[in-house]
């Protein structure tokens, strides 16, 4: 069985434009339940390849829930179920013969709170490679340098790769987590409020990084920061009470939204 | 403060109550320290003639012949360390495994709770009951195993010589069961203290459940697991009744775990009642050594626990 990553690179879909396929991830009639409580209602959206898509909306509207469905992290919670479909490059991620392990290697994730493992910087970065059985030192070394450069952290840590990751600053830890997430060259990078625990300078660095990373990855970022959404996303989706209210080019959403709710939210009238 | 403050009265009240409370706490703390000091003083005072006479040799000679006034506790120190060491070797893997199973949802919640309850119950069984159980159950088992081992494994030093039921191995097995709740409870706590975000981080990178547990969660909890072991070790070293009933209380040095051995605590329990003269002083000396060893072990455990707390505080 080809892995999803191979699948993604092999496919030559019709809807290819400059930066890639427009429906790299497609969500169809998607409903999601925590036990009896429905958290997502009838979501339909296509997320384009190699662009940054921002999820915005008031607290509790289901942004994280949808994000965590893309790599099936919600399955770790007891009593959840869903209906509808999510496809990655035209292939259902819930399909019986999709291995969740392989899916998660194709779709990396960065969390709100940085969560470096209590290991060295080096071991944090190569974690995904180690668990996929890679032991070749030269390969691991290359991966560490490439990933840390990719996360704009290399220069700051290259002399202390074997020191504990817990000695880094908050912003450095978050960039380390980004490096760790891109080490295995995923196709998609999910980021759930990656800057909310960072100071403005660290935030700028991560935002710059996001703009660079989209050359290579499809990025979905959840944010409460409107400026951040305008600064680094191409498309923006506004959620409200578990529903997708509006989804359009970021510029359009923030300059001339079609929905009253969206306008109220981005102008700070509620939320 | 110059301006009249309507709330200053209740605050003053609160303060004086706080002061009283603080005083009570300080008194209680002082009492604890004083008691420890007093006990140590009494032990050292009682042991003094023996300390004077035997000095360091007491620790390094293997002789316990009261009627010829020959006293040396080396076999008992070794027996104490060996019995608790073997007990840890047996209880550690089991305790950690139980802790992992209790902490992760491999089993349905009712099953987990039952297992947890049973393991915690083990801690409340009196020592003497463990001793009796050891006599009726473990001794025959160890004797049976020993008879087999001395024939089939005679080349292995720890199974050499004749096999006895009252032996180091018997005592260690029972000790292992006695310290299992300590190891399980503390390990489970430190596993539960590993931030959930770390677990998610591992899963998000494509780790399987076991990879997440063994590669991230257990290492993150490692200092706590070490602390659990050391605290359990302290407990095993001081355990008296069950060990005295099972170990054979011999002062002969032997490599075999199937031979009788002795521990410091067992020695004291067995001999204090009928001891006189220098024997009393020497038993006091032995008690002092036991106290120092367990104190050392507990201090080490405390230090490691603190280290854990600092470390987990840094993770977030
Ligand atoms: N593990 C869970 N069990 C039950 N309900 C949950 C769980 N996680 C989230 N929910 C509920 O699902 C809804 C959507 O939550 P979600 O975390 O997706 O919101 P969010 O948009 O990410 O909010 P925030 O901006 O505060 O992060 C909320 O009503 C929340 O209470
Ligand atoms: Mg959220």
mmCIF file of C-alpha atoms in Angstrom, chain A residues 68 71 73 76 78 101 104-105 107-109 111 113-119 124 127-128 131 166 173 180-181, chain B residues 105 109 112 196-209 211-212 215-216 219-220 311 314-316:
data_model
loop_
_atom_site.group_PDB
_atom_site.id
_atom_site.type_symbol
_atom_site.label_atom_id
_atom_site.label_comp_id
_atom_site.label_asym_id
_atom_site.label_seq_id
_atom_site.Cartn_x
_atom_site.Cartn_y
_atom_site.Cartn_z
ATOM 1 C CA UNK A 68 -7.232 17.839 15.157
ATOM 2 C CA UNK A 71 -4.359 14.100 11.731
ATOM 3 C CA UNK A 73 -5.695 13.295 17.003
ATOM 4 C CA UNK A 76 -7.338 9.675 21.348
ATOM 5 C CA UNK A 78 -12.897 8.530 24.348
ATOM 6 C CA UNK A 101 0.631 6.352 12.096
ATOM 7 C CA UNK A 104 0.435 11.533 11.226
ATOM 8 C CA UNK A 105 3.806 11.295 9.528
ATOM 9 C CA UNK A 107 0.531 15.655 8.550
ATOM 10 C CA UNK A 108 2.696 17.293 11.188
ATOM 11 C CA UNK A 109 1.352 19.270 14.106
ATOM 12 C CA UNK A 111 0.732 22.785 19.494
ATOM 13 C CA UNK A 113 2.008 25.148 24.240
ATOM 14 C CA UNK A 114 5.424 24.127 23.046
ATOM 15 C CA UNK A 115 6.006 20.546 24.100
ATOM 16 C CA UNK A 116 9.624 19.564 23.617
ATOM 17 C CA UNK A 117 10.443 16.122 24.980
ATOM 18 C CA UNK A 118 12.813 16.115 27.950
ATOM 19 C CA UNK A 119 15.625 15.000 25.679
ATOM 20 C CA UNK A 124 13.846 16.014 19.787
ATOM 21 C CA UNK A 127 12.309 11.667 17.137
ATOM 22 C CA UNK A 128 10.073 10.930 14.153
ATOM 23 C CA UNK A 131 10.587 5.800 15.645
ATOM 24 C CA UNK A 166 14.265 22.286 28.210
ATOM 25 C CA UNK A 173 11.175 25.749 22.198
ATOM 26 C CA UNK A 180 10.571 18.442 15.011
ATOM 27 C CA UNK A 181 7.300 18.538 13.102
ATOM 28 C CA UNK B 105 -6.322 3.175 29.515
ATOM 29 C CA UNK B 109 -11.862 1.745 34.203
ATOM 30 C CA UNK B 112 -8.077 -0.484 36.627
ATOM 31 C CA UNK B 196 -0.528 15.529 28.446
ATOM 32 C CA UNK B 197 1.011 17.729 25.774
ATOM 33 C CA UNK B 198 4.097 15.502 25.642
ATOM 34 C CA UNK B 199 2.002 12.466 24.941
ATOM 35 C CA UNK B 200 0.139 14.314 22.200
ATOM 36 C CA UNK B 201 3.440 15.524 20.804
ATOM 37 C CA UNK B 202 4.636 11.959 20.437
ATOM 38 C CA UNK B 203 1.395 10.744 18.876
ATOM 39 C CA UNK B 204 1.350 13.682 16.461
ATOM 40 C CA UNK B 205 4.756 12.592 15.190
ATOM 41 C CA UNK B 206 3.383 9.176 14.358
ATOM 42 C CA UNK B 207 4.413 7.320 17.485
ATOM 43 C CA UNK B 208 2.505 4.192 18.360
ATOM 44 C CA UNK B 209 1.135 3.883 21.815
ATOM 45 C CA UNK B 211 6.554 4.164 21.434
ATOM 46 C CA UNK B 212 4.930 7.089 23.191
ATOM 47 C CA UNK B 215 10.101 6.603 24.464
ATOM 48 C CA UNK B 216 8.555 9.726 25.956
ATOM 49 C CA UNK B 219 11.669 8.731 30.375
ATOM 50 C CA UNK B 220 9.891 11.924 31.386
ATOM 51 C CA UNK B 311 12.508 19.101 36.101
ATOM 52 C CA UNK B 314 10.590 23.135 33.513
ATOM 53 C CA UNK B 315 8.701 21.091 30.951
ATOM 54 C CA UNK B 316 5.195 22.511 30.677
#
